[in-house]
DNA sequence: TATTGTTATACTCTATAACTATA
DNA sequence: TATAGTTATAGAGTATAACAATA
């Protein structure tokens, strides 16, 4: 049987990941960072700005949705708000008249830079006592975990067609 | 200035953590595991069972809420469903007549064991190619990150009393 | 006919407010 | 008077359905 690793090693992984997730979603990481950086936007809107800032080039609506793992209409609604506030702009995509390229305005870039600076500062402080090597390793392993877990879930989805096993 | 670590090392941490969180919340880790293990419950209800299973002894309602980082009424509502289905039971707390101790029934224990076995199996498969050392390190560092980030956010909350800075 | 994005609507999850019982 | 839990209600976040425009 391939693919089965020691299960004892991974016991306790789900609770930890859930806690981390709760910290992001309800532990007010967002809320407090927004306050501390003077950002008066809802969480989903900020998430879009973070996605755009991380991409460093304009993204299509569909691409934003994929990266955020949400559906298109959700992105559209947030973009409407962000556009009204002058934080993003919808540009025509020269390669496809149906699509739009979403880009940060200078004002949007400044805002999200402030926000990310606060968060990164908190992360840095939280890990201040860590050995350098642990910091590097954690970022690396976290990235790999996201990749491998995504692939694993995709393969599960493929092998369980429609209605599930039962 | 104490507490400031290299910020370059932590750049990219937020996107990764967000992705992991999205995988848990919307990437259908839960939904697929529930299907694969034949668990017909909503996500919040399963989260409570996981919390109880991880604790290995009965918990008060308030303690469940704290561990899940949610408020009391949310827990109560889920418990009502779980009790009706015979998966948990409310026992009197001998030390305080106001409190109740929530415990898994044998049926609830079996159900959550099946569910956790599926998830742990997926985690193990996702990390099958990892060196043993990386697996261990990841679990350790993830645990420490949760601790340290929680402490950091608490200290931020303390230093920003009511209305925030601006 | 398939795809990109939008609008309108509905659902899931969690919080706040008001209350009861015990400390 | 404060605390543990419950009930009822409200809100935030995201999904599904129906549609328009371009490919």
Coordinates of C-alpha atoms in Angstrom, one line a residue, chain A:
Chain A
X1 CA 0.0 0.0 0.0
X2 CA 1.8 3.2 -1.1
X3 CA 1.2 6.6 0.3
X4 CA 0.6 5.7 4.0
X5 CA 3.0 7.4 6.4
X6 CA 3.2 7.1 10.1
X7 CA -0.1 8.2 11.4
X8 CA 1.1 9.0 14.9
X9 CA 3.2 11.8 13.5
X10 CA 0.2 13.6 12.1
X11 CA -2.1 13.1 15.0
X12 CA -2.8 16.5 16.5
X13 CA -2.3 18.2 13.1
X14 CA -6.0 18.9 12.5
X15 CA -6.6 20.6 15.9
X16 CA -3.6 22.8 15.4
X17 CA -4.6 23.7 11.9
X18 CA -8.1 24.4 13.1
X19 CA -6.8 26.7 15.8
X20 CA -4.6 28.6 13.4
X21 CA -7.6 29.0 11.1
X22 CA -9.8 30.2 13.9
X23 CA -7.1 32.7 14.9
X24 CA -7.3 34.1 11.4
X25 CA -11.1 34.0 11.0
X26 CA -12.4 34.8 14.5
X27 CA -9.3 35.5 16.6
X28 CA -9.5 39.0 15.3
X29 CA -6.1 38.9 13.6
X30 CA -7.9 40.8 10.8
X31 CA -10.0 43.0 12.9
X32 CA -7.1 44.2 15.0
X33 CA -4.7 44.6 12.1
X34 CA -7.3 46.7 10.3
X35 CA -7.8 48.9 13.3
X36 CA -4.0 49.2 13.9
X37 CA -3.4 50.2 10.3
X38 CA -6.5 52.4 9.9
X39 CA -8.1 50.2 7.3
X40 CA -11.9 50.6 7.2
X41 CA -12.8 47.7 5.1
X42 CA -14.5 44.3 5.6
X43 CA -12.4 41.2 5.8
X44 CA -13.3 39.8 2.4
X45 CA -12.4 43.1 0.7
X46 CA -9.1 43.2 2.4
X47 CA -8.4 39.6 1.4
X48 CA -8.9 40.6 -2.3
X49 CA -6.4 43.4 -1.8
X50 CA -3.9 41.0 -0.2
X51 CA -4.4 38.6 -3.2
X52 CA -3.7 41.4 -5.7
X53 CA -0.7 42.7 -3.7
X54 CA 0.8 39.2 -3.5
X55 CA 0.3 38.7 -7.3
X56 CA 2.3 41.8 -8.3
X57 CA 0.5 42.0 -11.6
X58 CA -3.2 42.5 -12.5
X59 CA -5.5 39.5 -12.2
X60 CA -8.7 38.5 -13.8
X61 CA -11.8 38.2 -11.7
X62 CA -11.8 34.4 -12.2
X63 CA -8.1 34.2 -11.2
X64 CA -8.8 36.1 -8.0
X65 CA -11.7 33.7 -7.2
X66 CA -9.5 30.7 -7.8
X67 CA -6.7 31.9 -5.6
X68 CA -9.1 32.8 -2.8
X69 CA -10.9 29.6 -3.2
X70 CA -14.3 31.3 -3.6
X71 CA -16.8 31.7 -6.4
X72 CA -16.9 34.5 -8.9
X73 CA -19.9 36.5 -7.7
X74 CA -18.4 36.9 -4.3
X75 CA -15.4 38.6 -5.9
X76 CA -17.5 40.8 -8.1
X77 CA -19.4 42.1 -5.2
X78 CA -16.3 43.0 -3.2
X79 CA -14.7 44.6 -6.3
X80 CA -17.7 46.9 -6.6
X81 CA -17.1 48.3 -3.2
X82 CA -13.3 48.5 -3.7
X83 CA -13.8 50.3 -7.0
X84 CA -16.1 52.8 -5.5
X85 CA -13.5 53.6 -2.9
X86 CA -10.9 54.0 -5.5
X87 CA -8.7 51.2 -4.3
X88 CA -8.8 49.0 -7.4
X89 CA -9.6 49.5 -11.0
X90 CA -11.0 47.3 -13.7
X91 CA -9.0 47.5 -16.9
X92 CA -9.9 45.9 -20.2
X93 CA -8.0 42.7 -21.0
X94 CA -6.4 43.2 -24.5
X95 CA -6.5 39.5 -25.1
X96 CA -10.2 38.9 -24.3
X97 CA -12.9 41.5 -24.5
X98 CA -15.0 39.5 -22.0
X99 CA -12.4 39.7 -19.3
X100 CA -11.2 42.5 -17.0
X101 CA -7.9 42.9 -15.4
X102 CA -8.1 44.0 -11.8
X103 CA -5.3 46.2 -10.6
X104 CA -4.5 48.1 -7.4
X105 CA -4.7 51.9 -7.6
X106 CA -1.8 53.7 -6.0
X107 CA -4.1 54.4 -3.1
X108 CA -5.1 50.8 -2.8
X109 CA -1.4 49.7 -2.9
X110 CA -0.6 52.1 -0.1
X111 CA -3.4 50.9 2.0
X112 CA -2.6 47.2 1.7
X113 CA 1.1 47.9 2.3
X114 CA 0.2 49.5 5.6
X115 CA -2.0 46.6 6.5
X116 CA 0.6 43.9 5.6
X117 CA 3.3 45.8 7.4
X118 CA 1.3 45.5 10.6
X119 CA 0.6 41.8 10.2
X120 CA 4.2 41.0 9.2
X121 CA 5.3 42.9 12.2
X122 CA 3.1 40.8 14.5
X123 CA 4.3 37.6 12.9
X124 CA 7.9 38.7 13.4
X125 CA 7.3 39.6 17.0
X126 CA 5.5 36.3 17.6
X127 CA 8.5 34.4 16.2
X128 CA 11.1 36.7 17.7
X129 CA 12.5 34.0 20.1
X130 CA 12.6 31.4 17.4
X131 CA 15.9 30.2 16.0
X132 CA 16.4 31.6 12.5
X133 CA 16.4 28.1 11.1
X134 CA 12.9 27.4 12.6
X135 CA 11.5 30.5 11.0
X136 CA 12.7 29.5 7.6
X137 CA 11.7 25.9 8.0
X138 CA 8.2 26.8 9.1
X139 CA 7.5 29.0 6.1
X140 CA 8.9 26.3 3.8
X141 CA 7.0 23.4 5.4
X142 CA 3.8 25.4 5.5
X143 CA 4.0 26.2 1.8
X144 CA 4.7 22.6 1.0
X145 CA 1.8 21.4 3.2
X146 CA -0.6 23.7 1.4
X147 CA 0.6 22.3 -1.9
X148 CA 0.5 18.6 -1.0
X149 CA -2.8 18.8 0.9
X150 CA -4.4 20.6 -2.0
X151 CA -3.2 17.9 -4.4
X152 CA -4.4 15.2 -2.0
X153 CA -7.9 16.7 -1.7
X154 CA -8.1 17.0 -5.5
X155 CA -7.2 13.4 -6.0
X156 CA -9.8 12.4 -3.4
X157 CA -12.4 14.4 -5.3
X158 CA -11.5 12.7 -8.6
X159 CA -11.8 9.2 -7.2
X160 CA -15.2 9.9 -5.6
X161 CA -17.2 11.0 -8.6
X162 CA -20.6 12.4 -7.6
X163 CA -22.6 11.2 -4.7
X164 CA -19.8 10.0 -2.4
X165 CA -19.1 6.5 -1.2
X166 CA -21.3 5.7 1.8

